[in-house]
Short mmCIF file of C-alpha atoms in Angstrom, two decimals:
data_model
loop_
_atom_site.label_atom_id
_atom_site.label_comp_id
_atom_site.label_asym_id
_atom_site.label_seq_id
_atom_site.Cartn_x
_atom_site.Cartn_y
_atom_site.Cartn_z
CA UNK L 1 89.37 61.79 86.13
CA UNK L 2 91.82 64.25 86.37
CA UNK L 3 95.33 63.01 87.33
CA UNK L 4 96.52 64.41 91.23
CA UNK L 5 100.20 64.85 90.16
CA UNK L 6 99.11 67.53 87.58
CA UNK L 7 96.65 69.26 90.25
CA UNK L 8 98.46 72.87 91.54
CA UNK L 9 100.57 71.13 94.68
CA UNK L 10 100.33 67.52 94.03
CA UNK L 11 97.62 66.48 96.66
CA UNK L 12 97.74 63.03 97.68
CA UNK L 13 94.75 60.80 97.30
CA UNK L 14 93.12 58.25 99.83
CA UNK L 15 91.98 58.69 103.06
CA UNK L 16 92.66 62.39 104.81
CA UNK L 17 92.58 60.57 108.25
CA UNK L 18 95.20 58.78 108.94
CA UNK L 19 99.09 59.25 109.38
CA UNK L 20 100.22 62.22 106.70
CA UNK L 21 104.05 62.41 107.60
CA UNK L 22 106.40 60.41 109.90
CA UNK L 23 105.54 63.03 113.02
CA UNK L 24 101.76 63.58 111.93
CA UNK L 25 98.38 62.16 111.69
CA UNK L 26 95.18 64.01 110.89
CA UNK L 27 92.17 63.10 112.57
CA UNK L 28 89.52 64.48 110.34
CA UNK L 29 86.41 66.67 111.95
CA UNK L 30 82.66 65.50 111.16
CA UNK L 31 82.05 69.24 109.96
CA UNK L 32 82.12 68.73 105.92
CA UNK L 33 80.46 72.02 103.76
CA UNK L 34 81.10 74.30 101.35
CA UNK L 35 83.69 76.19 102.88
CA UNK L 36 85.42 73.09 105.12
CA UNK L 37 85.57 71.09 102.57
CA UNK L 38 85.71 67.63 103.54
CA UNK L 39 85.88 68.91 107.45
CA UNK L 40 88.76 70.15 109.84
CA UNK L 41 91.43 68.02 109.88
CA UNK L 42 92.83 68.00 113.22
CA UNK L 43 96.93 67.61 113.55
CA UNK L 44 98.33 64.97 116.10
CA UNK L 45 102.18 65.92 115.61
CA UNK L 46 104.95 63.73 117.88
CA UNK L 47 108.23 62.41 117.67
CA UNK L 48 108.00 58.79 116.71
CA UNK L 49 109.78 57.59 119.74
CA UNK L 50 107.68 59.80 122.08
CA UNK L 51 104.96 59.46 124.31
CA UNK L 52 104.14 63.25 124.37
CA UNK L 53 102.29 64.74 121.86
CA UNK L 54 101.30 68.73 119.99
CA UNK L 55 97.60 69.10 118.78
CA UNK L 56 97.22 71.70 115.88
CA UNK L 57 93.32 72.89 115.68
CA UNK L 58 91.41 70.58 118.12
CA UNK L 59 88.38 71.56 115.43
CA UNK L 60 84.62 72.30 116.33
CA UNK L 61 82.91 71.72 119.50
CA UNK L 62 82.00 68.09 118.96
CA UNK L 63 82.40 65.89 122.06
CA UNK L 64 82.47 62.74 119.61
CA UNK L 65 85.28 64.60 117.79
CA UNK L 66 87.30 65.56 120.56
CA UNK L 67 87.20 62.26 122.05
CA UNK L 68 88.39 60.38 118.77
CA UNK L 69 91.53 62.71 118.66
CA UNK L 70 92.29 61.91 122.61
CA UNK L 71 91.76 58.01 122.01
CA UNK L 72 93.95 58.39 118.34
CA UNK L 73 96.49 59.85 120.19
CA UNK L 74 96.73 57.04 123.12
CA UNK L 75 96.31 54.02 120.71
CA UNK L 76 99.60 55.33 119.63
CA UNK L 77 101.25 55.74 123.11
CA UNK L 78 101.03 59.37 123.07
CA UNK L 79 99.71 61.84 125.85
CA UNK L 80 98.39 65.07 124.44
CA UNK L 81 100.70 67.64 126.15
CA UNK L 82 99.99 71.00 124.43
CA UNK L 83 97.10 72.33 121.69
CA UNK L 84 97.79 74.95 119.44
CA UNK L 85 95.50 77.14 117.26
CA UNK L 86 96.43 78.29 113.69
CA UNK L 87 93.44 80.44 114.18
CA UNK L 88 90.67 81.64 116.14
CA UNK L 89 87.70 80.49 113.48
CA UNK L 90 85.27 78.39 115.34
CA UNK L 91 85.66 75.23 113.06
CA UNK L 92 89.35 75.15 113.99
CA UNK L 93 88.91 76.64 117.78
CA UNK L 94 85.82 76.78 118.95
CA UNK L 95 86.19 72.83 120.76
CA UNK L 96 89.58 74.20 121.95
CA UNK L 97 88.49 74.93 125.52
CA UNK L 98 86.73 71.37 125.71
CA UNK L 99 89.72 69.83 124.43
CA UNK L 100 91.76 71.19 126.71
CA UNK L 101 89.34 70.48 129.53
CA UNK L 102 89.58 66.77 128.11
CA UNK L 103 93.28 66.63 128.26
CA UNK L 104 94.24 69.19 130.95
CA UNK L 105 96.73 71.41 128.52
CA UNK L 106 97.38 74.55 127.78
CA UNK L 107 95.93 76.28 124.86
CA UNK L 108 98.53 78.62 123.08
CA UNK L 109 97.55 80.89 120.08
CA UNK L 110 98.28 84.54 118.70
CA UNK L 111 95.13 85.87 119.84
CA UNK L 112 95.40 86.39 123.97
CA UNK L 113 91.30 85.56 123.56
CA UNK L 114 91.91 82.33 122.62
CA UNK L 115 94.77 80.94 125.24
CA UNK L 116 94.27 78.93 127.97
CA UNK L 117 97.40 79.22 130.29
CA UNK L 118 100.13 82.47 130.27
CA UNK L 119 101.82 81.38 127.27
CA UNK L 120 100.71 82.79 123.52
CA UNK L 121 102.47 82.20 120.02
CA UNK L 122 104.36 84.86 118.27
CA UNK L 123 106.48 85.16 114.89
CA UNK L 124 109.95 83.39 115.83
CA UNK L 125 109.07 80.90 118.82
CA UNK L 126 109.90 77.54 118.62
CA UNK L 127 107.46 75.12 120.44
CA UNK L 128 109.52 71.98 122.00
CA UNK L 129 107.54 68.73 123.62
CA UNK L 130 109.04 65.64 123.87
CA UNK L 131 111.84 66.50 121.53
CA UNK L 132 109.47 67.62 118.45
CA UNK L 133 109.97 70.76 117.40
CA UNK L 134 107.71 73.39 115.49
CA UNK L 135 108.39 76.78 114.27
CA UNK L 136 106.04 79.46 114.40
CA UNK L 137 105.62 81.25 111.08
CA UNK L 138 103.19 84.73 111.00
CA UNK L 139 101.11 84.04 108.25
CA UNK L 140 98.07 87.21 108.59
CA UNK L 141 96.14 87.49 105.74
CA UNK L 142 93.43 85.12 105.90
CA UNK L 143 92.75 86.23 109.23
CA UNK L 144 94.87 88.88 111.12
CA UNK L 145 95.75 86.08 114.12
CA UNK L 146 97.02 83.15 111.13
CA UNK L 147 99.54 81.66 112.08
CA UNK L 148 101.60 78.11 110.32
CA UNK L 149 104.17 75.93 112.31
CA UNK L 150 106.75 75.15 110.21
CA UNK L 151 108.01 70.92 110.64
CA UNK L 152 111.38 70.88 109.57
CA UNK L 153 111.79 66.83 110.80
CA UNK L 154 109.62 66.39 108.01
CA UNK L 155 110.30 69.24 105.51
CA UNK L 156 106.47 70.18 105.74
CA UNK L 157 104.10 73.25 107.26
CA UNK L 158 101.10 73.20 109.08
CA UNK L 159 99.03 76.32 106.96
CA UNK L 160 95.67 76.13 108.84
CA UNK L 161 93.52 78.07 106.11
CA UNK L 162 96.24 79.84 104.31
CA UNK L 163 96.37 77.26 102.15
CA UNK L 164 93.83 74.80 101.82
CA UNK L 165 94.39 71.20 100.17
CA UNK L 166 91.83 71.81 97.35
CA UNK L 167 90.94 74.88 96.07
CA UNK L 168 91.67 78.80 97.52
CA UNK L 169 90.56 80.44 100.49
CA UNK L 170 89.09 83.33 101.65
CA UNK L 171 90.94 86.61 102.74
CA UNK L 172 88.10 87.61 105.50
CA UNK L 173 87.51 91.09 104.94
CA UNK L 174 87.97 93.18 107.10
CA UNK L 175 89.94 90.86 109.73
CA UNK L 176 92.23 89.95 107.00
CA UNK L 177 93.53 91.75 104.51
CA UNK L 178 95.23 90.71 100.75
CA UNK L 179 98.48 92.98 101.38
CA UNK L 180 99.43 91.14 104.44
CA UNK L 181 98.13 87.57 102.86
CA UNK L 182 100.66 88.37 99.95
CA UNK L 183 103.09 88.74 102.09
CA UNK L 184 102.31 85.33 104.09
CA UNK L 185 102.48 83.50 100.63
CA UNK L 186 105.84 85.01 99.75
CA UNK L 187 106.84 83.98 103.53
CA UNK L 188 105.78 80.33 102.94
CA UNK L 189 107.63 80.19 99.60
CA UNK L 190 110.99 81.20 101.38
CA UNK L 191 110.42 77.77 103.39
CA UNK L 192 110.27 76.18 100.53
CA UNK L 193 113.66 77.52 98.34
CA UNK L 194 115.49 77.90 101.84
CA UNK L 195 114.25 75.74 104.37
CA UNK L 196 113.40 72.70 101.90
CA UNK L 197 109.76 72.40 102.73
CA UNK L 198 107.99 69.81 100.86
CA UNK L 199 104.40 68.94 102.17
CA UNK L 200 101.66 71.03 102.93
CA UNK L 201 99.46 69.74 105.91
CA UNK L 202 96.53 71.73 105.38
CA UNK L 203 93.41 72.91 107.44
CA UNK L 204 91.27 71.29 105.00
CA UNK L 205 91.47 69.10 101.82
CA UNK L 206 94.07 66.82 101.13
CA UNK L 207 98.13 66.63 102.24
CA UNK L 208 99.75 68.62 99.34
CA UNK L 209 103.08 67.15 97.92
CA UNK L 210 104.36 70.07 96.00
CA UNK L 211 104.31 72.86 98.42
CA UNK L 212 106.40 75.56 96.09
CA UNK L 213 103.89 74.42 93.51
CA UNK L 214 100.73 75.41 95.82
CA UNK L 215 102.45 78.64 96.75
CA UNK L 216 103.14 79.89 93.59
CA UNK L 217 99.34 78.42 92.27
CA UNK L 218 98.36 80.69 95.26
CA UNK L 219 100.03 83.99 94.38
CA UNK L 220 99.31 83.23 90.61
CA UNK L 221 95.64 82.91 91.41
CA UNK L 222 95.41 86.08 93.73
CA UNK L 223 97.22 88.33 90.86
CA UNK L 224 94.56 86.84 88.35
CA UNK L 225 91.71 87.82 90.74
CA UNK L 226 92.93 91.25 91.36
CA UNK L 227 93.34 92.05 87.90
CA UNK L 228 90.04 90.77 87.28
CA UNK L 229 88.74 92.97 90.20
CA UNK L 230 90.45 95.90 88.51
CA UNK L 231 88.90 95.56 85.50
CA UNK L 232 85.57 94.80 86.83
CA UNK L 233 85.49 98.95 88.31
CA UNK L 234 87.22 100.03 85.54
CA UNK L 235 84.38 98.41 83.71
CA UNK L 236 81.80 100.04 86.01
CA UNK L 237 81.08 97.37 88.35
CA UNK L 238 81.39 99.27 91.89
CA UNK L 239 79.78 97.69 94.74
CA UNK L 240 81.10 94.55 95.91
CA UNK L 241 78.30 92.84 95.05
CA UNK L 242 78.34 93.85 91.56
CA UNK L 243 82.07 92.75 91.21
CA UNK L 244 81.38 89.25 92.76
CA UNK L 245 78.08 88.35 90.35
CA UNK L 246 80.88 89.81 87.35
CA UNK L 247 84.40 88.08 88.46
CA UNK L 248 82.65 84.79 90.12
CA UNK L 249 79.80 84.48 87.59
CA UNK L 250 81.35 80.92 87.13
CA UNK L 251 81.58 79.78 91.18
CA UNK L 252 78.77 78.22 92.88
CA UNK L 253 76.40 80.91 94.54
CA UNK L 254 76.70 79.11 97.79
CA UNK L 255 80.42 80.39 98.14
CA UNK L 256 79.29 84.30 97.03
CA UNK L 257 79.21 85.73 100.53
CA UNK L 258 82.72 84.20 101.18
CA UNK L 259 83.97 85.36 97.78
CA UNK L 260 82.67 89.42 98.47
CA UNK L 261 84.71 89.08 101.65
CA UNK L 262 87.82 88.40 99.26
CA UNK L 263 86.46 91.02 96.97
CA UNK L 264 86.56 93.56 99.55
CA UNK L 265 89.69 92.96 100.65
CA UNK L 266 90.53 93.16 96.80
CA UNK L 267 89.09 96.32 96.46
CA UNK L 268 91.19 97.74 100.15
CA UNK L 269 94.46 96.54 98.60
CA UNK L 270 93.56 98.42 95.24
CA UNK L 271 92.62 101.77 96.76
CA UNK L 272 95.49 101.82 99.28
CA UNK L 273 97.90 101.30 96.39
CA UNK L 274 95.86 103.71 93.92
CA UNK L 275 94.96 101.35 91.57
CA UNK L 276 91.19 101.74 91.18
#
């Protein structure tokens, strides 16, 4: 068994439900597969001495779901006062407009198709209830509407899929795009040398310990790809298809369709810098 402390970001074993952080506790969504992982895990994030509390991806529509992260959140003493959305994806949205149906809040995201209420999220904002505070960080890539929220109380960041607690993720061609996810990575390293960030609360997979350690696993991984990807056309592998079977010969087939999307975006970010 491999040891977790020598895993790229440290991720922390046990049970993903469960507190994560003095100010958060993940509530994980039935949804397991190939590309949730282990499911959504839903954020619950308060001040300890407060009865108001910030969900972070309410998850999929799942009444059962829904329900368990209302009742977590008032065997605590907390009331639910505002949901956010890292994304629009349905298995971190699409139960956002039940939830806040369930809880009668707002619903605030980057996407204007996704709010509930006249308030959105945007690069800079600071989002205040009941004295916790979380930072919005712009963090396109994955999607062009990612967004993290950045904990400083507990030197962590909320990454929704931009970086995952096992594994990679997906740059969703043509909604996201590499440049821009490059970019994100290199944003959420700066928290980490500046701001002192130190925990990764994922959108899936386990709490990561070692956040500079995932970021720079992340941007070493996406350079190895892409010079893969290079050499793949240079090697006379030109559809996207052709590249995936060559760079991902070694990844299950089940994740293929997810991994052309990547490869696309690959093969954007290439062209537009004329590298292939």
């Amino acid at each position: 068994m491999t040891d977790a402390s020598a895993l790229p970001g440290q991720p922390r074993g046990g049970a993903l439900s469960g507190p994560a952080t003095a100010r958060a506790v993940n509530v994980l969504a039935p949804n397991a597969s190939a590309m949730t992982l282990d499911g959504t895990n839903t954020w619950i994030v308060a001040e300890p001495d407060s009865g108001l509390a910030v969900v972070i991806d309410p998850g999929p529509l799942d009444d059962g779901h829904l329900r368990n992260v209302v009742d977590t959140a008032e065997k605590a003493g907390k009331r639910i006062a505002l949901t956010l959305l890292t994304h629009g994806h349905p298995d971190h949205a699409e139960g956002a407009a039940r939830f806040a149906e369930l809880t009668r809040t707002r619903v605030r995201a980057l996407d204007p198709a996704l709010r509930l209420g006249d308030e959105g999220l945007a690069a800079g904002d600071v989002v205040t209830v009941g004295g916790l505070e979380l930072r919005v960080v712009p963090t396109p890539g994955h999607t062009a509407d990612s967004l993290s929220f950045h904990l400083p109380a507990d030197r962590a960041v909320l990454t929704g899929d931009t970086i995952l607690g096992r594994g990679t993720t997906v740059v969703a061609h043509p909604d996201g795009r590499l440049g821009d996810y490059l970019d994100s990575l290199r944003r959420l390293r700066s928290l980490t040398v500046d701001d002192g960030v130190h925990t990764v609360l994922p959108g899936h997979g386990p709490v990561l310990e070692d956040a500079q350690g995932a970021v720079e696993f992340y941007l070493a991984h996406r350079a190895h790809r892409l010079a893969q990807v290079e050499t793949a056309v240079e090697n006379g592998h030109r559809t996207p298809a052709e590249v995936v079977a060559h760079v991902y010969a070694d990844v299950d087939r089940s994740l293929w369709p997810a991994a052309e999307l990547s490869v696309r975006a690959q093969l954007d970010y290439l062209s537009e810098h004329g590298l292939i």
